[in-house]
Coordinates of C-alpha atoms in Angstrom, one line a residue:
Chain A
M1 CA 0.0 0.0 0.0
A2 CA 1.2 3.5 -0.8
I3 CA 2.1 5.9 2.0
R4 CA -0.5 8.5 2.6
E5 CA 0.8 12.0 3.7
I6 CA -1.1 14.0 6.3
D7 CA 0.0 17.5 7.1
A8 CA 0.7 18.3 10.8
A9 CA -1.3 21.5 10.4
A10 CA -4.4 19.5 9.6
I11 CA -3.9 17.6 12.8
T12 CA -3.6 20.8 14.8
D13 CA -6.8 22.2 13.3
A14 CA -8.7 19.0 13.9
V15 CA -7.7 18.9 17.6
A16 CA -8.6 22.6 18.1
K17 CA -12.1 21.9 16.7
L18 CA -12.5 18.8 18.8
A19 CA -11.6 20.7 22.0
V20 CA -14.3 23.3 21.3
E21 CA -17.0 20.9 20.1
A22 CA -16.4 18.4 22.9
T23 CA -16.7 21.0 25.6
H24 CA -19.9 22.6 24.2
F25 CA -22.0 19.7 22.8
L26 CA -23.0 16.9 25.0
P27 CA -22.9 13.7 22.9
E28 CA -26.4 12.4 21.8
D29 CA -26.0 9.1 23.4
V30 CA -25.2 10.7 26.8
E31 CA -28.1 13.1 26.6
G32 CA -30.4 10.3 25.5
A33 CA -29.3 8.2 28.6
I34 CA -29.9 11.2 30.9
R35 CA -33.4 11.6 29.4
S36 CA -34.1 7.9 29.9
A37 CA -32.9 8.2 33.5
R38 CA -35.3 11.0 34.2
A39 CA -38.2 8.6 33.5
T40 CA -36.9 6.0 36.0
E41 CA -35.4 8.2 38.7
R42 CA -37.3 7.7 42.0
S43 CA -36.1 10.7 43.9
P44 CA -38.0 14.0 43.1
L45 CA -35.0 16.0 43.9
G46 CA -33.0 13.7 41.6
V47 CA -35.5 14.4 38.8
Q48 CA -35.1 18.1 39.3
I49 CA -31.3 17.8 39.1
I50 CA -31.6 15.8 35.9
D51 CA -33.8 18.5 34.5
E52 CA -31.1 21.1 35.3
I53 CA -28.5 18.9 33.6
L54 CA -30.7 18.7 30.5
E55 CA -31.4 22.4 30.4
N56 CA -27.7 23.0 30.8
A57 CA -26.9 21.0 27.7
E58 CA -29.5 23.1 25.8
I59 CA -28.0 26.4 27.0
A60 CA -24.5 25.2 26.3
R61 CA -25.4 24.2 22.8
T62 CA -27.4 27.3 21.8
R63 CA -25.4 30.0 23.6
M64 CA -21.9 28.5 23.0
L65 CA -21.0 28.3 26.7
P66 CA -18.9 25.3 27.9
L67 CA -21.1 22.6 29.4
C68 CA -18.9 22.7 32.5
Q69 CA -16.4 25.3 33.7
D70 CA -13.9 22.4 34.2
T71 CA -13.0 21.9 30.5
G72 CA -10.6 19.3 31.7
S73 CA -7.2 17.8 31.0
A74 CA -7.1 17.3 27.2
V75 CA -7.0 13.6 26.8
V76 CA -6.2 12.6 23.2
H77 CA -6.2 9.0 22.0
V78 CA -4.7 8.8 18.5
E79 CA -4.9 5.8 16.3
I80 CA -2.2 6.2 13.6
G81 CA -2.5 4.0 10.5
Q82 CA 0.9 2.4 9.8
D83 CA 0.6 3.7 6.2
V84 CA 0.5 7.3 7.3
H85 CA 3.4 9.7 7.1
V86 CA 2.9 12.9 9.0
T87 CA 4.6 15.8 7.3
G88 CA 5.4 19.4 8.3
G89 CA 6.0 18.7 12.0
F90 CA 6.0 16.2 14.8
I91 CA 2.6 14.7 15.5
I92 CA 2.7 15.2 19.3
D93 CA 3.7 18.9 18.8
A94 CA 0.8 19.3 16.3
I95 CA -1.6 17.8 18.9
N96 CA -0.4 20.1 21.6
E97 CA -0.6 23.1 19.2
G98 CA -4.3 22.1 18.6
I99 CA -5.0 22.0 22.3
R100 CA -3.4 25.5 22.7
K101 CA -5.4 26.8 19.8
G102 CA -8.7 25.2 20.9
Y103 CA -8.5 26.2 24.5
G104 CA -7.5 29.7 23.6
E105 CA -9.8 30.5 20.8
G106 CA -12.7 28.6 22.4
F107 CA -12.6 30.6 25.7
L108 CA -12.0 27.3 27.6
R109 CA -10.5 27.1 31.1
K110 CA -6.8 26.4 31.3
S111 CA -6.5 24.0 34.2
I112 CA -3.0 22.5 33.9
A113 CA -0.5 23.1 36.6
A114 CA 3.2 22.7 35.8
R115 CA 5.5 21.2 38.5
P116 CA 2.8 19.2 40.2
F117 CA 4.3 18.8 43.7
S118 CA 5.8 22.3 44.0
A119 CA 5.1 25.6 42.2
R120 CA 1.9 24.5 40.4
T121 CA 2.2 27.4 38.0
N122 CA -0.6 27.3 35.3
T123 CA 0.8 26.6 31.9
N124 CA -1.9 29.0 30.6
D125 CA -2.7 27.1 27.5
N126 CA -3.9 23.8 28.9
T127 CA -0.9 22.0 27.4
P128 CA 0.6 19.5 27.6
G129 CA -2.2 17.1 26.7
I130 CA -2.4 13.6 27.9
I131 CA -1.7 11.9 24.6
H132 CA -1.9 8.2 23.9
T133 CA -0.8 6.8 20.5
E134 CA -1.6 3.5 19.0
I135 CA -0.4 2.2 15.7
V136 CA -3.2 0.5 13.7
P137 CA -3.5 -1.0 10.2
G138 CA -4.5 1.4 7.4
D139 CA -3.8 4.9 6.2
R140 CA -5.9 7.1 8.4
V141 CA -5.5 9.0 11.7
K142 CA -8.3 8.7 14.1
M143 CA -8.4 11.1 17.1
L144 CA -10.5 10.6 20.1
F145 CA -10.8 13.7 22.4
M146 CA -11.9 13.7 26.0
P147 CA -11.8 16.9 28.1
K148 CA -11.5 15.1 31.4
G149 CA -12.7 16.9 34.5
G150 CA -10.8 16.9 37.8
G151 CA -13.7 16.0 40.0
C152 CA -14.3 12.6 38.4
E153 CA -10.7 11.9 37.4
N154 CA -9.6 12.3 41.1
M155 CA -11.9 9.5 42.1
S156 CA -9.9 7.0 40.0
R157 CA -8.7 3.9 41.9
Y158 CA -6.4 0.9 41.2
Q159 CA -5.9 -2.3 43.2
N160 CA -4.4 -5.6 42.5
F161 CA -6.3 -8.6 44.0
L162 CA -5.4 -12.2 44.6
P163 CA -5.7 -14.2 41.4
G164 CA -8.4 -16.4 42.8
M165 CA -10.7 -13.6 44.0
G166 CA -12.4 -13.3 40.6
K167 CA -15.5 -11.4 39.7
Q168 CA -16.7 -10.7 43.2
A169 CA -13.5 -8.7 43.9
V170 CA -14.2 -6.6 40.9
I171 CA -17.8 -5.9 41.8
D172 CA -17.0 -5.1 45.4
F173 CA -14.2 -2.7 44.4
V174 CA -16.2 -0.8 41.8
C175 CA -19.1 -0.5 44.3
E176 CA -16.9 0.7 47.1
T177 CA -15.2 3.2 44.8
V178 CA -18.5 4.7 43.7
D179 CA -19.9 4.7 47.2
M180 CA -16.7 6.4 48.6
S181 CA -16.7 9.0 45.8
G182 CA -20.2 10.3 46.7
G183 CA -21.0 13.6 44.9
N184 CA -17.4 14.5 44.1
P185 CA -17.4 13.0 40.6
C186 CA -20.8 14.5 39.7
P187 CA -23.1 11.6 39.3
P188 CA -24.9 10.2 37.3
L189 CA -21.6 8.6 36.3
V190 CA -20.2 6.6 33.4
I191 CA -17.8 4.1 34.9
G192 CA -14.8 2.6 33.1
V193 CA -13.3 -0.6 34.5
G194 CA -10.0 -2.2 33.3
I195 CA -9.4 -5.8 34.4
G196 CA -6.1 -7.6 33.8
G197 CA -2.8 -6.6 32.1
T198 CA -0.5 -4.7 34.4
A199 CA -1.2 -1.6 36.5
E200 CA -0.9 0.9 33.7
K201 CA -2.6 -1.3 31.2
A202 CA -5.6 -1.7 33.5
M203 CA -6.0 2.1 34.0
T204 CA -5.6 2.7 30.3
M205 CA -8.3 0.3 29.4
A206 CA -10.6 1.8 32.1
K207 CA -10.0 5.3 30.6
H208 CA -10.3 4.1 27.0
S209 CA -13.6 2.3 27.6
L210 CA -15.1 5.8 28.4
F211 CA -15.0 6.5 24.7
R212 CA -17.7 3.9 24.1
K213 CA -21.3 4.8 23.4
I214 CA -23.8 4.5 26.3
G215 CA -25.8 1.3 26.1
S216 CA -23.1 -0.5 24.0
R217 CA -21.9 -3.8 25.3
H218 CA -18.5 -5.6 25.1
A219 CA -18.3 -8.1 22.3
D220 CA -17.3 -10.8 24.8
E221 CA -20.6 -12.1 26.3
E222 CA -19.0 -12.8 29.7
V223 CA -17.6 -9.3 29.9
A224 CA -20.9 -7.8 28.6
A225 CA -22.7 -9.7 31.5
L226 CA -20.4 -8.2 34.0
E227 CA -21.1 -4.7 32.7
D228 CA -24.8 -5.4 33.2
E229 CA -24.2 -6.8 36.7
L230 CA -22.0 -3.9 37.7
L231 CA -24.5 -1.3 36.5
E232 CA -27.2 -2.9 38.6
A233 CA -25.0 -3.1 41.6
V234 CA -23.9 0.5 41.4
N235 CA -27.4 1.7 40.9
A236 CA -28.5 -0.1 44.1
L237 CA -26.1 2.0 46.1
G238 CA -28.6 4.9 46.4
V239 CA -26.0 7.6 45.7
G240 CA -28.2 9.2 43.0
P241 CA -27.9 12.4 40.9
Q242 CA -25.3 14.7 42.6
A243 CA -25.4 12.2 45.5
V244 CA -28.6 13.6 47.0
G245 CA -30.0 10.1 47.0
G246 CA -31.7 8.3 44.1
S247 CA -31.9 5.4 41.8
T248 CA -29.6 6.8 39.1
T249 CA -26.0 6.6 40.2
A250 CA -24.6 5.6 36.8
L251 CA -25.7 5.8 33.3
D252 CA -23.5 2.9 32.2
V253 CA -20.5 0.8 33.1
F254 CA -17.9 -0.2 30.5
V255 CA -15.5 -3.0 31.2
D256 CA -12.4 -4.0 29.2
T257 CA -10.1 -6.9 29.9
Y258 CA -6.6 -8.2 29.0
P259 CA -4.7 -11.3 29.8
T260 CA -2.6 -10.9 33.0
H261 CA 0.2 -12.5 35.0
I262 CA -0.5 -15.7 36.8
T263 CA 0.1 -13.9 40.1
A264 CA -2.2 -11.0 39.5
L265 CA -5.8 -9.6 39.2
P266 CA -5.3 -5.9 38.4
V267 CA -8.5 -3.8 38.6
A268 CA -8.7 -0.1 37.6
V269 CA -11.6 2.2 37.9
N270 CA -11.8 5.5 36.0
I271 CA -14.9 7.5 36.5
Q272 CA -16.5 10.0 34.1
C273 CA -19.1 12.6 35.2
H274 CA -22.5 13.1 33.7
S275 CA -21.0 15.6 31.4
A276 CA -19.4 12.7 29.5
R277 CA -17.8 14.7 26.8
T278 CA -16.0 12.9 24.0
K279 CA -15.6 13.7 20.3
E280 CA -13.8 12.0 17.5
A281 CA -12.3 13.0 14.2
I282 CA -10.9 11.0 11.4
L283 CA -8.3 12.3 9.0
Chain B
M1 CA -40.8 18.8 46.3
G2 CA -41.9 22.3 47.3
A3 CA -41.1 25.6 45.5
S4 CA -37.7 27.4 45.9
I5 CA -37.0 29.5 48.9
A6 CA -35.7 32.9 47.8
L7 CA -32.6 34.0 49.9
T8 CA -30.8 37.3 49.8
T9 CA -27.3 37.9 50.9
P10 CA -25.8 38.5 53.4
L11 CA -27.5 35.7 55.3
T12 CA -29.0 36.3 58.8
D13 CA -29.2 33.8 61.6
A14 CA -33.0 33.9 61.4
V15 CA -33.0 32.9 57.7
I16 CA -30.5 30.1 58.3
D17 CA -32.6 28.8 61.2
G18 CA -35.6 28.4 58.9
L19 CA -33.7 26.2 56.3
K20 CA -33.4 22.5 56.4
V21 CA -31.6 19.9 54.3
G22 CA -33.2 19.1 50.9
D23 CA -34.7 22.7 50.6
H24 CA -34.3 24.1 47.2
V25 CA -33.1 27.7 47.6
T26 CA -32.1 30.6 45.3
F27 CA -29.5 33.2 46.1
S28 CA -29.8 36.8 45.1
G29 CA -27.3 39.6 46.0
V30 CA -23.6 39.5 46.4
I31 CA -21.6 36.2 46.7
Y32 CA -17.8 35.7 46.5
T33 CA -15.8 33.1 44.6
A34 CA -12.9 31.3 46.2
R35 CA -11.1 28.0 45.5
D36 CA -8.1 26.2 46.8
A37 CA -5.4 28.8 46.0
A38 CA -7.5 31.7 47.3
H39 CA -8.4 29.9 50.5
K40 CA -4.7 29.1 51.1
R41 CA -3.9 32.8 50.9
L42 CA -6.8 34.0 53.0
I43 CA -5.8 31.6 55.8
E44 CA -2.1 32.7 55.5
L45 CA -3.1 36.4 55.9
T46 CA -5.2 35.5 58.9
K47 CA -2.3 33.6 60.5
K48 CA -0.1 36.7 60.0
G49 CA -2.7 38.9 61.5
E50 CA -3.1 40.9 58.3
P51 CA -6.4 42.3 57.0
L52 CA -8.4 40.3 54.5
P53 CA -9.3 41.7 51.1
I54 CA -13.0 40.9 51.8
D55 CA -15.2 41.1 54.9
L56 CA -16.7 37.6 55.4
T57 CA -19.3 38.6 58.0
G58 CA -22.6 36.9 57.0
Q59 CA -21.2 36.3 53.5
V60 CA -21.6 33.4 51.1
I61 CA -18.6 31.9 49.3
Y62 CA -19.0 30.0 46.0
Y63 CA -16.4 27.4 45.1
V64 CA -16.0 28.1 41.5
G65 CA -13.3 28.6 38.8
P66 CA -15.1 29.9 35.8
T67 CA -14.1 29.7 32.1
P68 CA -12.9 33.0 30.6
P69 CA -15.8 35.2 29.4
R70 CA -16.4 35.7 25.7
P71 CA -15.9 39.3 24.7
G72 CA -18.8 41.4 26.2
A73 CA -20.0 38.6 28.5
V74 CA -20.1 38.9 32.3
I75 CA -18.5 35.5 33.0
G76 CA -18.1 32.1 31.3
S77 CA -19.3 28.8 32.4
A78 CA -19.4 28.8 36.2
G79 CA -20.5 25.7 38.0
P80 CA -19.4 24.5 41.4
T81 CA -16.2 22.6 42.2
T82 CA -15.7 19.7 44.7
A83 CA -16.2 21.1 48.2
M84 CA -14.4 18.4 50.0
R85 CA -11.1 19.8 48.8
L86 CA -11.7 22.9 50.7
D87 CA -12.5 21.0 54.0
P88 CA -9.2 21.9 55.6
Y89 CA -9.9 25.7 55.2
T90 CA -13.6 25.7 56.1
E91 CA -13.6 26.0 59.9
P92 CA -11.2 29.1 59.9
M93 CA -13.4 30.7 57.3
L94 CA -16.5 30.1 59.4
E95 CA -14.6 31.7 62.4
L96 CA -14.2 34.8 60.3
G97 CA -17.9 35.1 60.0
L98 CA -18.7 33.2 56.8
K99 CA -22.3 32.0 56.9
G100 CA -22.9 30.2 53.6
I101 CA -21.0 28.0 51.2
I102 CA -22.0 26.8 47.7
G103 CA -20.0 23.9 46.2
K104 CA -20.7 20.3 45.0
G105 CA -20.5 16.9 46.8
G106 CA -20.4 16.2 50.5
R107 CA -18.4 17.5 53.4
G108 CA -16.3 15.6 55.9
P109 CA -17.5 15.0 59.5
A110 CA -15.4 17.9 61.0
V111 CA -16.8 20.4 58.5
R112 CA -20.4 19.3 59.2
E113 CA -19.7 19.8 62.9
A114 CA -18.2 23.2 62.2
I115 CA -21.2 24.3 60.1
K116 CA -23.5 23.3 62.9
N117 CA -21.3 25.1 65.6
H118 CA -21.1 28.3 63.6
H119 CA -24.8 28.2 62.6
A120 CA -24.0 28.2 58.9
L121 CA -25.2 26.5 55.8
Y122 CA -23.6 24.3 53.1
C123 CA -25.5 24.1 49.8
I124 CA -24.8 22.4 46.5
A125 CA -25.4 23.8 43.1
V126 CA -25.7 21.1 40.4
G127 CA -22.1 20.2 39.3
G128 CA -21.7 20.3 35.5
T129 CA -24.3 22.9 34.9
G130 CA -22.0 25.9 34.5
A131 CA -23.8 27.2 31.4
L132 CA -27.1 27.2 33.2
L133 CA -25.6 28.9 36.3
N134 CA -23.9 31.5 34.1
R135 CA -27.4 33.0 33.4
H136 CA -27.9 33.8 37.1
I137 CA -24.7 35.8 37.4
K138 CA -25.3 39.4 36.5
K139 CA -22.0 41.0 37.3
A140 CA -18.5 39.7 38.1
E141 CA -15.5 41.7 39.3
V142 CA -12.1 40.4 40.5
V143 CA -11.6 41.8 44.0
A144 CA -8.5 40.0 45.1
F145 CA -5.6 37.8 44.0
E146 CA -5.9 38.7 40.3
D147 CA -2.7 36.7 39.5
L148 CA -4.6 33.5 40.4
G149 CA -6.6 33.8 37.2
T150 CA -9.6 31.5 37.3
E151 CA -8.9 31.1 41.0
A152 CA -9.0 34.8 41.9
I153 CA -11.6 36.0 44.3
R154 CA -14.5 37.5 42.4
R155 CA -17.5 39.5 43.7
L156 CA -20.5 38.1 41.9
E157 CA -23.9 39.8 41.8
V158 CA -26.4 36.9 41.4
E159 CA -30.1 36.7 40.8
G160 CA -32.1 33.5 41.6
F161 CA -29.0 31.4 41.7
P162 CA -30.3 27.8 42.3
A163 CA -28.9 25.6 45.1
I164 CA -29.9 22.8 47.4
V165 CA -29.3 22.8 51.2
V166 CA -27.0 19.8 52.0
N167 CA -25.9 20.7 55.6
D168 CA -28.1 22.8 57.7
C169 CA -27.4 24.5 61.0
R170 CA -28.7 21.5 63.0
G171 CA -26.1 19.1 61.8
N172 CA -28.2 17.2 59.3
D173 CA -26.7 15.9 56.0
L174 CA -28.8 15.5 52.9
L175 CA -26.3 13.1 51.1
E176 CA -26.2 10.7 54.1
E177 CA -30.0 10.7 54.4
G178 CA -30.6 10.5 50.7
K179 CA -28.3 7.5 50.2
L180 CA -30.0 5.6 53.0
Q181 CA -33.5 6.4 51.7
Y182 CA -32.8 5.1 48.2
R183 CA -30.2 2.3 48.9
T184 CA -31.4 -1.2 48.0
S185 CA -27.9 -2.6 48.3
E186 CA -26.9 -4.7 51.4
R187 CA -23.3 -3.4 51.2
P188 CA -21.9 -1.6 54.2
I189 CA -21.5 2.2 53.6
P190 CA -17.9 3.3 53.5
A191 CA -16.9 6.9 54.4
V192 CA -16.8 9.3 51.5
K193 CA -13.2 9.6 50.3
A194 CA -11.4 12.8 51.5
L195 CA -10.0 13.6 48.1
G196 CA -11.4 15.5 45.3
G197 CA -11.2 17.6 42.2

């Protein structure tokens, strides 16, 4: 196959557009799931909160105001076809330039502190992004953008269990994480769970699963069944919208798995708030 | 659910007395913004015995770091941030006369006790509704720590700003009560994690 050339400037422009669109337009599947939750939510206060969330999405869309003031860390997952040659610059620089452009021109909040354990000076352009690259077959570049808020990201958890502890350990850990997080991650939530691999593999899977569409299920039947079981268990906790109590704690739970070491059962939980903002572009 | 209770700032003891957890309220008048960095500076000033840039008596603090306003706009998206991160600073602020706080999520046991002891109020605005809340902010002006950018202290003039009472002056906690009311799980309830974003 011939090598396809993609200009770094096109990548920059695409990322800038993704940043603005992702922070202003709630994905249809997320809004649909919130609407469905309104019909089943048992708490009247919970219903009122859901109504405010839906009204917020409408205002954000029509008045071009960010859905949430926390326009996040810019998480970008890039799938690069092995037949692509990026010209006119380094792909990572091009992505960061896109973040700089999008957050600047889009009037988004710059929330990145340099020197995390000391000065914490704001980088003032929301760079550097959290950029994951993956080489895939083909001649296209696919970019998945997630402006990830601090409230939910800070509730992430990882633990390695004894190999024999199995499914119950996963369910208990996910439920405990959601229970302990309370209103901090802005429920109703979307919950990503990574099981297996190594520590960083598990957390990467948990994060990556948050790009899935609400209501979709893992191709593997056993994993799909666990997703259903986890969703039911989490919604029995009573946390509810904004943790005021209610039957809607999560809109969905996504699980991904990977083979792991004979000694290990790594489990990672990465939580997304109800403003489950993602957007993709293909070049 | 009843109608909203309209509050005007600053808050009086009598008004606070009449509010209970789960009440839907609206704030009108002046409220001040402050987050982690501004709280840190305010407490440092107090420790050094220096005057504060704002008088906190009877006032309401809103935990928010807004997005930049578009040209001509008052403010950008402006929803609440996680309150629990401000737990270490809350009691000293209440000692300075602060009466009301707006944030999101729950408070730790020590803060709940301090809110009760200082006859104050903790409310949540709905997290992730910064575009909706923007419409209730009529004026915004940086009054201290401009160098902190989004974390600077702003004086906001608000009208009908919606919130829900989570901790009232009698020590009740809406989140604890709500979870018990709607919980169908048999699992033991762990303490809410003292971390946040």
